[in-house]
CSV table of C-alpha atoms and ligand atoms in Angstrom, one decimal:
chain,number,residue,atom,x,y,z
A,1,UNK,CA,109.8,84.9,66.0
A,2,UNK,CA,108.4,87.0,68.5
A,3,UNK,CA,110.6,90.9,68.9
A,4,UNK,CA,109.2,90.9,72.9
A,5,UNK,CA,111.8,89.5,75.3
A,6,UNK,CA,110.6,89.0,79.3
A,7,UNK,CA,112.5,89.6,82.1
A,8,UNK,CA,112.3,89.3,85.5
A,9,UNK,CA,113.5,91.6,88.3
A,10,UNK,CA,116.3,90.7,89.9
A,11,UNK,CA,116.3,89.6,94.0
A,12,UNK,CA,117.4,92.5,95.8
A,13,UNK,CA,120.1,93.1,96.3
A,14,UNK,CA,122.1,91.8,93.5
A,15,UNK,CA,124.3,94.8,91.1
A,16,UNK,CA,121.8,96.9,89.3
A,17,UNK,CA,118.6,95.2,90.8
A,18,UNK,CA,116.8,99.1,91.3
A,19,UNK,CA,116.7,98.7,87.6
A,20,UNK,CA,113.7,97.0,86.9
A,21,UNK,CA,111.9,98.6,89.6
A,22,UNK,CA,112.4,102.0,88.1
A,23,UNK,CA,110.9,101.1,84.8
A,24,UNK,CA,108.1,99.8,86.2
A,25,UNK,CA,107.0,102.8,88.1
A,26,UNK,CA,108.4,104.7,85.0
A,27,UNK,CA,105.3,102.8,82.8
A,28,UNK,CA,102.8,102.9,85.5
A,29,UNK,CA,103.4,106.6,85.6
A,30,UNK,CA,103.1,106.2,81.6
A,31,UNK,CA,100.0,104.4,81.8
A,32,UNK,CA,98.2,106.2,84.5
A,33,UNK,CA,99.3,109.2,83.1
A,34,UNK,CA,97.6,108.8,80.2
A,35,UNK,CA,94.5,107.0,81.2
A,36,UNK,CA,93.9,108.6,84.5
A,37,UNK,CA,95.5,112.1,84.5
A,38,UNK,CA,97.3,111.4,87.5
A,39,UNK,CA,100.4,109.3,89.1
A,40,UNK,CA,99.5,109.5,92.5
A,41,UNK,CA,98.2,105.8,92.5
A,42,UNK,CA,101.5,103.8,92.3
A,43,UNK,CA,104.2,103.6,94.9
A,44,UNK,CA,106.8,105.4,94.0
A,45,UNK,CA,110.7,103.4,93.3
A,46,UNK,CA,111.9,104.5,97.1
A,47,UNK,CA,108.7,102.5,98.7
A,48,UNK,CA,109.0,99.8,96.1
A,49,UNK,CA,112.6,99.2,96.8
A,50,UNK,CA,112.2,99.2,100.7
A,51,UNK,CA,109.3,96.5,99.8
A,52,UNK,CA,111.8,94.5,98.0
A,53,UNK,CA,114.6,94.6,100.7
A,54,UNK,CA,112.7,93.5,103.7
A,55,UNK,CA,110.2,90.9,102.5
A,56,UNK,CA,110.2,88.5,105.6
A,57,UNK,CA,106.7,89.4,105.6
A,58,UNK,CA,105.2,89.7,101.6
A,59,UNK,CA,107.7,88.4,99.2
A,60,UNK,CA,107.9,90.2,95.8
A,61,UNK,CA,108.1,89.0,92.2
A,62,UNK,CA,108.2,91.2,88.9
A,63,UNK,CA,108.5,90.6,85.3
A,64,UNK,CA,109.0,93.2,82.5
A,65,UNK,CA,107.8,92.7,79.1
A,66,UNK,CA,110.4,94.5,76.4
A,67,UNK,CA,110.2,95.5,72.9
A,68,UNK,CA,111.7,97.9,70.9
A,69,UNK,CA,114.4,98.9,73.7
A,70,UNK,CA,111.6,99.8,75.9
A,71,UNK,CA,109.7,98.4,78.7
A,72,UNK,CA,105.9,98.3,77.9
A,73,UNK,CA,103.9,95.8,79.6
A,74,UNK,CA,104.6,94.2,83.5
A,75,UNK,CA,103.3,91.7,86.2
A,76,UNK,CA,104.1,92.3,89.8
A,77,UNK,CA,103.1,90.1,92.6
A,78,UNK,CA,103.7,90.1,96.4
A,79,UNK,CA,103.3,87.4,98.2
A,80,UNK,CA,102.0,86.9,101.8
A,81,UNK,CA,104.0,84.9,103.8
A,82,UNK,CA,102.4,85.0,107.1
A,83,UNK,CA,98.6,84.0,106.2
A,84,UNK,CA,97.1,83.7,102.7
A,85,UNK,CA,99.8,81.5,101.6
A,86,UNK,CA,98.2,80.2,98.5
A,87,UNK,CA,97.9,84.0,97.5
A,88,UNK,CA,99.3,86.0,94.8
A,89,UNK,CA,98.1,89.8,94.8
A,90,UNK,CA,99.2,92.0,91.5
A,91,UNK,CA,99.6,94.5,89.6
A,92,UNK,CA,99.3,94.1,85.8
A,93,UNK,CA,100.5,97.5,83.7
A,94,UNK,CA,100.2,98.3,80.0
A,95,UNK,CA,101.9,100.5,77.9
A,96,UNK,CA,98.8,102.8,76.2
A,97,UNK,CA,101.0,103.2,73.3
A,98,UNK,CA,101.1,98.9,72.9
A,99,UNK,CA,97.3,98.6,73.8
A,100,UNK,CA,97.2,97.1,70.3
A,101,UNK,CA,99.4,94.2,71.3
A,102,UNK,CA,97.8,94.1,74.9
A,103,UNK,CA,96.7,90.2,74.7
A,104,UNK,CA,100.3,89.1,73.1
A,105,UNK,CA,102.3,91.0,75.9
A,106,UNK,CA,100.2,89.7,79.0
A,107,UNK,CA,100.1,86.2,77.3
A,108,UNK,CA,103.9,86.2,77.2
A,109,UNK,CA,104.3,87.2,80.8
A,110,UNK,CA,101.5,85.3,82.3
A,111,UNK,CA,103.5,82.3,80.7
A,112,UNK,CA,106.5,82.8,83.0
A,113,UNK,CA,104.7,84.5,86.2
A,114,UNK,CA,101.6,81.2,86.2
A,115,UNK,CA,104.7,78.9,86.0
A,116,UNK,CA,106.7,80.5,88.8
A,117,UNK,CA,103.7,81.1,91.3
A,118,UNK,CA,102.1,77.2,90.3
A,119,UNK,CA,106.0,75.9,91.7
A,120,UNK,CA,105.3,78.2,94.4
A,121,UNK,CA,101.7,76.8,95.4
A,122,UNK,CA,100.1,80.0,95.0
A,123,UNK,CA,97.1,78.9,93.2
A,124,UNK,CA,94.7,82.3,93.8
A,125,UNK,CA,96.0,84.9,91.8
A,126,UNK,CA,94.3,88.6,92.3
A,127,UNK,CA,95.0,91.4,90.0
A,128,UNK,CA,94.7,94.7,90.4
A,129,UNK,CA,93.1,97.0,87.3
A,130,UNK,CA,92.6,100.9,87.5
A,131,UNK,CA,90.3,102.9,85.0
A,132,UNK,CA,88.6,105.9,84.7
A,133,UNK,CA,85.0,106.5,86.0
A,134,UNK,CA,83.1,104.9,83.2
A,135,UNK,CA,80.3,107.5,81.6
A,136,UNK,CA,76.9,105.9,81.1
A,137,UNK,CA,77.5,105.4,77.3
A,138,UNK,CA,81.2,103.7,77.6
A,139,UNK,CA,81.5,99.9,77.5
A,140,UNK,CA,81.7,98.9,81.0
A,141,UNK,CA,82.2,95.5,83.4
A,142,UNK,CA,80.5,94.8,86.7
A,143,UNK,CA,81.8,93.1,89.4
A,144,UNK,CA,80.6,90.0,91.3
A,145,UNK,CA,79.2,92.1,93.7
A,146,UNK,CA,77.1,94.0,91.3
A,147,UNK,CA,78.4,97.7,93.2
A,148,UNK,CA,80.0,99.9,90.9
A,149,UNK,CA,81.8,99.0,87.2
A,150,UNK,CA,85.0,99.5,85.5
A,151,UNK,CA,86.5,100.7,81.8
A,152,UNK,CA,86.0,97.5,79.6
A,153,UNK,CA,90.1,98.2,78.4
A,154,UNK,CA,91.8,96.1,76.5
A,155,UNK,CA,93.3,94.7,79.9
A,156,UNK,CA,90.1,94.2,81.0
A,157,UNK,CA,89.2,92.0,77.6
A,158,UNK,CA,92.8,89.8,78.3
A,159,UNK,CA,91.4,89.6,82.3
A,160,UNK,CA,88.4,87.9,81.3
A,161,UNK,CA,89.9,86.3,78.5
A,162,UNK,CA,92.4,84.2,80.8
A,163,UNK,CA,89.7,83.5,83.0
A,164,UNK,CA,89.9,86.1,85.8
A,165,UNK,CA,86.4,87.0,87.2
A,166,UNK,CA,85.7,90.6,88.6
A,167,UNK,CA,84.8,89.7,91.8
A,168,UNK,CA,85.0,93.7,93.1
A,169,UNK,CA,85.1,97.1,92.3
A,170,UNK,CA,87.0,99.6,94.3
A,171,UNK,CA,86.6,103.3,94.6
A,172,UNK,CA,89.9,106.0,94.8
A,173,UNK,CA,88.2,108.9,96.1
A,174,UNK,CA,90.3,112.4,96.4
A,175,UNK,CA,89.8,115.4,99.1
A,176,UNK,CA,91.7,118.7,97.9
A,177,UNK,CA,92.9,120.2,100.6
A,178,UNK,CA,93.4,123.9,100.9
A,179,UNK,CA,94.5,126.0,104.1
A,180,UNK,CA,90.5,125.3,105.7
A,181,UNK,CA,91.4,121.6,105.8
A,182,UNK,CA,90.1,121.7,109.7
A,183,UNK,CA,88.3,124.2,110.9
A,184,UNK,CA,85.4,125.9,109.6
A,185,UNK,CA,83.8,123.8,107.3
A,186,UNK,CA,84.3,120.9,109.9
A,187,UNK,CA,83.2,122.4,112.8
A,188,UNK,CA,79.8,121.2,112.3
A,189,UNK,CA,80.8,117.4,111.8
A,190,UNK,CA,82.8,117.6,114.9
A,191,UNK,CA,80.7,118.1,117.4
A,192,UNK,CA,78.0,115.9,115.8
A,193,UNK,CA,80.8,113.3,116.5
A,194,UNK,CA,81.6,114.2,118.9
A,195,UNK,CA,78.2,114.6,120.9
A,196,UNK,CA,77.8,110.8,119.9
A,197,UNK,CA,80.8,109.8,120.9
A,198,UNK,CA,81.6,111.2,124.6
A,199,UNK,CA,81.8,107.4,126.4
A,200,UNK,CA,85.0,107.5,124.3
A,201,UNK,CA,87.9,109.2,124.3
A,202,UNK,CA,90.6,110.0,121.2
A,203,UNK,CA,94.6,109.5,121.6
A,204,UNK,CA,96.8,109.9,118.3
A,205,UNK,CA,100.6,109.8,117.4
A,206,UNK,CA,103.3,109.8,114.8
A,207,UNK,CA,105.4,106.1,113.6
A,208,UNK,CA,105.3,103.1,115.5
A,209,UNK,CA,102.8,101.6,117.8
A,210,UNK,CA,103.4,102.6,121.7
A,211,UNK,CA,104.2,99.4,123.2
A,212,UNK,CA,101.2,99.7,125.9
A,213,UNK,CA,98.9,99.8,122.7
A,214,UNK,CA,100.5,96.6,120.7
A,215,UNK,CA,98.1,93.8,122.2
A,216,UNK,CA,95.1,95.6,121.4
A,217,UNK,CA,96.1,97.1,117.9
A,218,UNK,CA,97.1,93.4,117.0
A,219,UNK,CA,92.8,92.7,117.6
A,220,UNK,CA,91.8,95.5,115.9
A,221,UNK,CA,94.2,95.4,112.6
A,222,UNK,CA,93.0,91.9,112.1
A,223,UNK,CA,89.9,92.9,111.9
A,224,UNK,CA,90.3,94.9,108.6
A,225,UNK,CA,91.1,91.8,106.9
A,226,UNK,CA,87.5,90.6,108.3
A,227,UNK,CA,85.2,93.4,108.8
A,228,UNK,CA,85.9,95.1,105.1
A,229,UNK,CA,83.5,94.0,102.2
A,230,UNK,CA,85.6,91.7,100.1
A,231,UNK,CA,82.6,90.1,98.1
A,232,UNK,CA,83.9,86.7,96.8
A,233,UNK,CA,87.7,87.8,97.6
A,234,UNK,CA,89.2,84.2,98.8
A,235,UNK,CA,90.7,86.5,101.5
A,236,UNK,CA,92.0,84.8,105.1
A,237,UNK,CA,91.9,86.4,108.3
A,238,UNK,CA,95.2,87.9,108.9
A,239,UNK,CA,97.1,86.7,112.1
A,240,UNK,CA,98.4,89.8,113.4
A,241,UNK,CA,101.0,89.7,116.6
A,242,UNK,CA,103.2,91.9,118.5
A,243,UNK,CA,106.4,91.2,116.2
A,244,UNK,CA,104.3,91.7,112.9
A,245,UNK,CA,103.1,95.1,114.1
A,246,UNK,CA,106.5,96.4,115.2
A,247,UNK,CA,108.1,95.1,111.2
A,248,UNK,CA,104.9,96.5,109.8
A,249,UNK,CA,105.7,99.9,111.4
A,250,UNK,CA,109.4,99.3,110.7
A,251,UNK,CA,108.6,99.0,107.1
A,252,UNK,CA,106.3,102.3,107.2
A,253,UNK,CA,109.9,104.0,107.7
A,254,UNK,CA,112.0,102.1,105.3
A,255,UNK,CA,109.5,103.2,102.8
A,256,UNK,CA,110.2,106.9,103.6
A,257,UNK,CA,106.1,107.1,105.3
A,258,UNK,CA,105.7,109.2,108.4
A,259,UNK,CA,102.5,107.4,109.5
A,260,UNK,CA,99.7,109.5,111.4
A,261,UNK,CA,97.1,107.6,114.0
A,262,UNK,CA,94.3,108.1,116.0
A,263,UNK,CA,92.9,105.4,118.2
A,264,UNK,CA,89.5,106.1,120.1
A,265,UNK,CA,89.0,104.4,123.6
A,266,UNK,CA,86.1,103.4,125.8
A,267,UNK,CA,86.6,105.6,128.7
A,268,UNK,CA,84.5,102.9,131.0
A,269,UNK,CA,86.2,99.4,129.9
A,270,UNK,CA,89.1,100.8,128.8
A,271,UNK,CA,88.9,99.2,125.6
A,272,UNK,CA,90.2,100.1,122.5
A,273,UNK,CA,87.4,100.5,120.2
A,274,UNK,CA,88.8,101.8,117.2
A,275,UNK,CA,91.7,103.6,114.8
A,276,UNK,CA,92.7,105.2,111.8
A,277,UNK,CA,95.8,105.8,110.0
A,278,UNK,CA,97.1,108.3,107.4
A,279,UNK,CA,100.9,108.1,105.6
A,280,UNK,CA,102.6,110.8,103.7
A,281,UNK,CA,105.2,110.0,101.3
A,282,UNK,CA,108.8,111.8,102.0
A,283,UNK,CA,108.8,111.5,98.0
A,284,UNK,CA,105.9,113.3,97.5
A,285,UNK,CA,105.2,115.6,100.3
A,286,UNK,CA,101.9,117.1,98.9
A,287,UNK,CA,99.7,113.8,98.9
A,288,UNK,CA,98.4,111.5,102.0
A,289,UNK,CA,96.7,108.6,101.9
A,290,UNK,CA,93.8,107.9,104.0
A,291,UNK,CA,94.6,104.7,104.8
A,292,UNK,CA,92.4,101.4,107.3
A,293,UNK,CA,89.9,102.7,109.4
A,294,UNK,CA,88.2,100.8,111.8
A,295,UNK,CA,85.6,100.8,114.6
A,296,UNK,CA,85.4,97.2,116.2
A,297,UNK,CA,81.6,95.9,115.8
A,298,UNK,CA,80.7,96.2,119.3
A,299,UNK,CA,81.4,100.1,119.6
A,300,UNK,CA,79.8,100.8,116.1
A,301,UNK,CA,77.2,103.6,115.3
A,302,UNK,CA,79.0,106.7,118.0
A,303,UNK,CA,80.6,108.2,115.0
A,304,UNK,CA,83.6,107.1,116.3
A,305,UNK,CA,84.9,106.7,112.2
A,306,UNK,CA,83.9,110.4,111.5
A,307,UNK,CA,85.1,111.1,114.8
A,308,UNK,CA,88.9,110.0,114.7
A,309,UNK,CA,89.4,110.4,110.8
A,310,UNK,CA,88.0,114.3,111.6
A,311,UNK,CA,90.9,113.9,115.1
A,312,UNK,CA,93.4,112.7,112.7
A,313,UNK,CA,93.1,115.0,109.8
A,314,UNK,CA,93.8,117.5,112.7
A,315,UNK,CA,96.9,116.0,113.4
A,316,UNK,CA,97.9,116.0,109.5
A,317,UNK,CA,97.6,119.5,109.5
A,318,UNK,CA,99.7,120.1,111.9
A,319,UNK,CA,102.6,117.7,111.3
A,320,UNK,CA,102.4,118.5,107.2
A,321,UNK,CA,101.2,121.5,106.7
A,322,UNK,CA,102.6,121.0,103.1
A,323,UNK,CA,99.7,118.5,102.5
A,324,UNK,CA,97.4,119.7,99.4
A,325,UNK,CA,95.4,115.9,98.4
A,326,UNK,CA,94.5,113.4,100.5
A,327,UNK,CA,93.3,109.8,98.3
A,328,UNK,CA,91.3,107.1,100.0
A,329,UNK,CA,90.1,103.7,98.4
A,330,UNK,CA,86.8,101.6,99.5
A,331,UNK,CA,84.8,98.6,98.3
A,332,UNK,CA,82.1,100.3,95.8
A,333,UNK,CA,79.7,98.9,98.6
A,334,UNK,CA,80.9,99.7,101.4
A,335,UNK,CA,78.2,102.7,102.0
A,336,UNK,CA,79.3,103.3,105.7
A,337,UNK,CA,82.8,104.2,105.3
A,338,UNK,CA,81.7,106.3,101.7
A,339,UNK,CA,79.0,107.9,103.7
A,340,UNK,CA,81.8,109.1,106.3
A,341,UNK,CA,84.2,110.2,102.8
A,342,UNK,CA,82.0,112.0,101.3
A,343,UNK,CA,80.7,114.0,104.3
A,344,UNK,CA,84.8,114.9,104.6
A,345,UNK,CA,84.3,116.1,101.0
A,346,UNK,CA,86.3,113.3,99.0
A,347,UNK,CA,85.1,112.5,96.1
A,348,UNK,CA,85.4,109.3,93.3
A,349,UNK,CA,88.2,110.0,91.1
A,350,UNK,CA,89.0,106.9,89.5
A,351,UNK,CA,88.0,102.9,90.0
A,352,UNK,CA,89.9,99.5,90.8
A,353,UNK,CA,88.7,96.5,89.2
A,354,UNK,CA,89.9,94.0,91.7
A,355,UNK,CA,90.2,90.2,90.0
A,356,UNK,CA,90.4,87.0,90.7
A,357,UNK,CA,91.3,83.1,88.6
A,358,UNK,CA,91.9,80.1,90.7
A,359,UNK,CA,94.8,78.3,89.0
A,360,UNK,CA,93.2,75.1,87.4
A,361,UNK,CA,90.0,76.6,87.1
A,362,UNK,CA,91.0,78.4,83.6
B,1,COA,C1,82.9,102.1,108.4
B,1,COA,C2,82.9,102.1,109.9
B,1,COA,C3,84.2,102.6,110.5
B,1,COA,C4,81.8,103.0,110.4
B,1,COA,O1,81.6,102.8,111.8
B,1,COA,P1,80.9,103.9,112.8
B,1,COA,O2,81.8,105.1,112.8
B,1,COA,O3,80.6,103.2,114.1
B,1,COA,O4,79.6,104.2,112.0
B,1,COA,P2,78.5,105.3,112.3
B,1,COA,O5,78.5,105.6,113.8
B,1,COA,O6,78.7,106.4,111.4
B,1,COA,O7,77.2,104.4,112.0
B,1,COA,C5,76.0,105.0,111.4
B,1,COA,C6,75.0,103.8,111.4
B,1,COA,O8,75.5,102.8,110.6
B,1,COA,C7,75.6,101.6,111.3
B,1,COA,N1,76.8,100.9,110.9
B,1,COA,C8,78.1,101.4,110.8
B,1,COA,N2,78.9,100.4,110.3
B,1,COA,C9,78.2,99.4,110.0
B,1,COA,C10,78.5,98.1,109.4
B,1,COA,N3,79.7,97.8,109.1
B,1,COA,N4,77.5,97.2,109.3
B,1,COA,C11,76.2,97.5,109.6
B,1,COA,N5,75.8,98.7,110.2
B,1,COA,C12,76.8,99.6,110.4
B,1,COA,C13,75.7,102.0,112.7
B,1,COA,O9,75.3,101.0,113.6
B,1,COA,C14,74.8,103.2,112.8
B,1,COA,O10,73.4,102.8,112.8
B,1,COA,P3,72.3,103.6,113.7
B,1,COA,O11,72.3,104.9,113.1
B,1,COA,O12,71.1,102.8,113.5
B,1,COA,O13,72.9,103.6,115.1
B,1,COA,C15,82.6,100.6,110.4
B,1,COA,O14,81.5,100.1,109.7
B,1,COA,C16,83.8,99.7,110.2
B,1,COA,O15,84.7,99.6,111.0
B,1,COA,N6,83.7,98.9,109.1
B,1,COA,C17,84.7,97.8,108.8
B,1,COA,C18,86.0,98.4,108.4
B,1,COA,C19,85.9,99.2,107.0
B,1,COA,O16,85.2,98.8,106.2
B,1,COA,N7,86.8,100.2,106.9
B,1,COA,C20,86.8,100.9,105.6
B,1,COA,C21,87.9,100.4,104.7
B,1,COA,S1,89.4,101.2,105.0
């Protein structure tokens, strides 16, 4: 008989329901530890605990694969529940000390999780997959798109084993920021931008939306769910309205994020043309994410995404001075947003294989 028992997490808030939660960040950390020489890429137990209180917007779902008194393998899915309702978008973690039994401990909690999210009609499962930059002479997998590749893990091997295809490969890029972080070395970037840019003019602020810009930041943050390279992602266009920006920023602050933005307008139509948004963690005041950007299609090629990102690292420095790292992620294709990154000075510091199985299709 098998010595691995699964369990799954608890609906919050039921007595000691923060339990499982901790232990998975406590083995992400493990694993991405060890194969990626940071923890920086998983939400931390205070953001995934305010995720699994107000889920009137993504429900959540977790199970915990345990042997030998310890957790060491776990599926975690959220589930939209305003748009892509036959969607199920995951992580999948490994202990690296169990890598050996990888294929027996996903098998036994893809058994329970396929079961639960089949009841649930959520027949596109995605998963998410994080190496290390593959060197040239490591086994390696492509994605769909054929941009980029990933680690061929042992993950990766029970992946495509069950069927998932890599349909995309993400890049986490990291800027190091140091007292210069605006300044000198940006001066020249800014007025290029800013040269190109002078039909618009740049607003920013700290937390929630200002009610006068709602109706027009409900356009634009739809968008991202259209306008980003998703390859063969079965991804839906996101209905975004007034009430799901307001809980969306709501949610920034039960998470412990003091969001940053910077929103450029057309000074002769008034309209708003595009925005950017950083967060920084209460938890772990020295990183930021870089977070959507966006320039609506009619207003592209000003430099208005140089232009706010540069606006909005401004305001970063001033409201967190305590700031040292800033990550970002993009589609491996998505050469105009890299283009922007690596003129800031990020640079690649790990990959996301992003997969996909359509239930039935096994
Ligand atoms: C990435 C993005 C913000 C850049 O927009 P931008 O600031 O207007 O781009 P630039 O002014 O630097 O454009 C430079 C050139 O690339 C072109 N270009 C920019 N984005 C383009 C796109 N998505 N597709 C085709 N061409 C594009 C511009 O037209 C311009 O061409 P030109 O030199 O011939 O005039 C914009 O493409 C976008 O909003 N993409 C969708 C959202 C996204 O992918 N966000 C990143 C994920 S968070």
């Amino acid at each position: 008989m098998s010595d691995v028992q699964i369990v799954r997490a608890p609906d919050a808030p039921t007595p000691g329901w923060t339990t499982g939660l901790k232990e998975f960040v406590a083995l992400s950390d493990r694993s991405h530890g060890a194969r990626l020489g940071s923890i920086d890429y998983q939400f931390r137990v205070s953001e995934w605990a305010a995720m699994w209180v107000a889920r009137e917007q993504t429900d959540q779902l977790l199970w915990l694969a345990v042997t030998d008194g310890r957790v060491v393998a776990a599926m975690q899915f959220g589930l939209p529940l305003q748009d892509n309702l036959r969607l199920a978008d995951g992580w999948l973690i490994l202990d690296p000390e169990y890598a050996e039994r990888a294929s027996e401990l996903f098998d036994a909690l893809w058994d329970q999780a396929r079961e639960e999210l089949v009841r649930r009609g959520r027949g596109l499962v995605w998963f998410w997959h994080l190496t290390a930059i593959p060197d040239t002479d490591e086994a390696q997998l492509e994605p769909r798109t054929g941009s980029g590749a990933v680690l061929a893990d042992e993950t990766a091997d029970w992946l495509a084993g069950t069927g998932f295809g890599l349909e995309q490969v993400e890049v986490l890029a990291r800027l190091d920021v140091d007292d210069s972080l605006v300044g000198k070395d940006f001066a020249a970037l800014t007025a290029d931008a800013e040269a190109a840019s002078e039909a618009y003019q740049v607003k920013g602020w700290v937390g929630p939306t200002p009610a006068e810009l709602i109706p027009a930041m409900t356009e634009l943050r739809a968008r991202m769910s259209t306008d980003v390279p998703a390859g063969d992602l079965a991804m839906e266009e996101e209905s975004w309205d007034e009430d799901r920006i307001r809980y969306a920023d709501a949610l920034q602050e039960l998470m412990g994020r003091r969001t940053l933005w910077m929103v450029a307008r057309h000074r002769d139509s008034g309209e708003l043309a595009a925005y950017t948004q950083l967060s920084v963690v209460d938890e772990v005041p020295e990183l930021a994410w870089q977070n959507d950007t966006l320039v609506a299609g009619a207003h592209r090629g000003h430099r208005l995404g140089m232009r706010i990102k540069l606006a909005n690292l401004e305001q970063l420095r001033e409201q967190a001075p305590g700031v040292r790292r800033i990550l970002t992620g993009n589609a491996d294709e998505n050469a105009h947003m890299r283009s922007i990154n690596t003129a800031l000075g990020f640079r690649p510091a790990v990959v996301g294989g992003v997969w996909q199985l359509e239930l039935g299709a096994e």
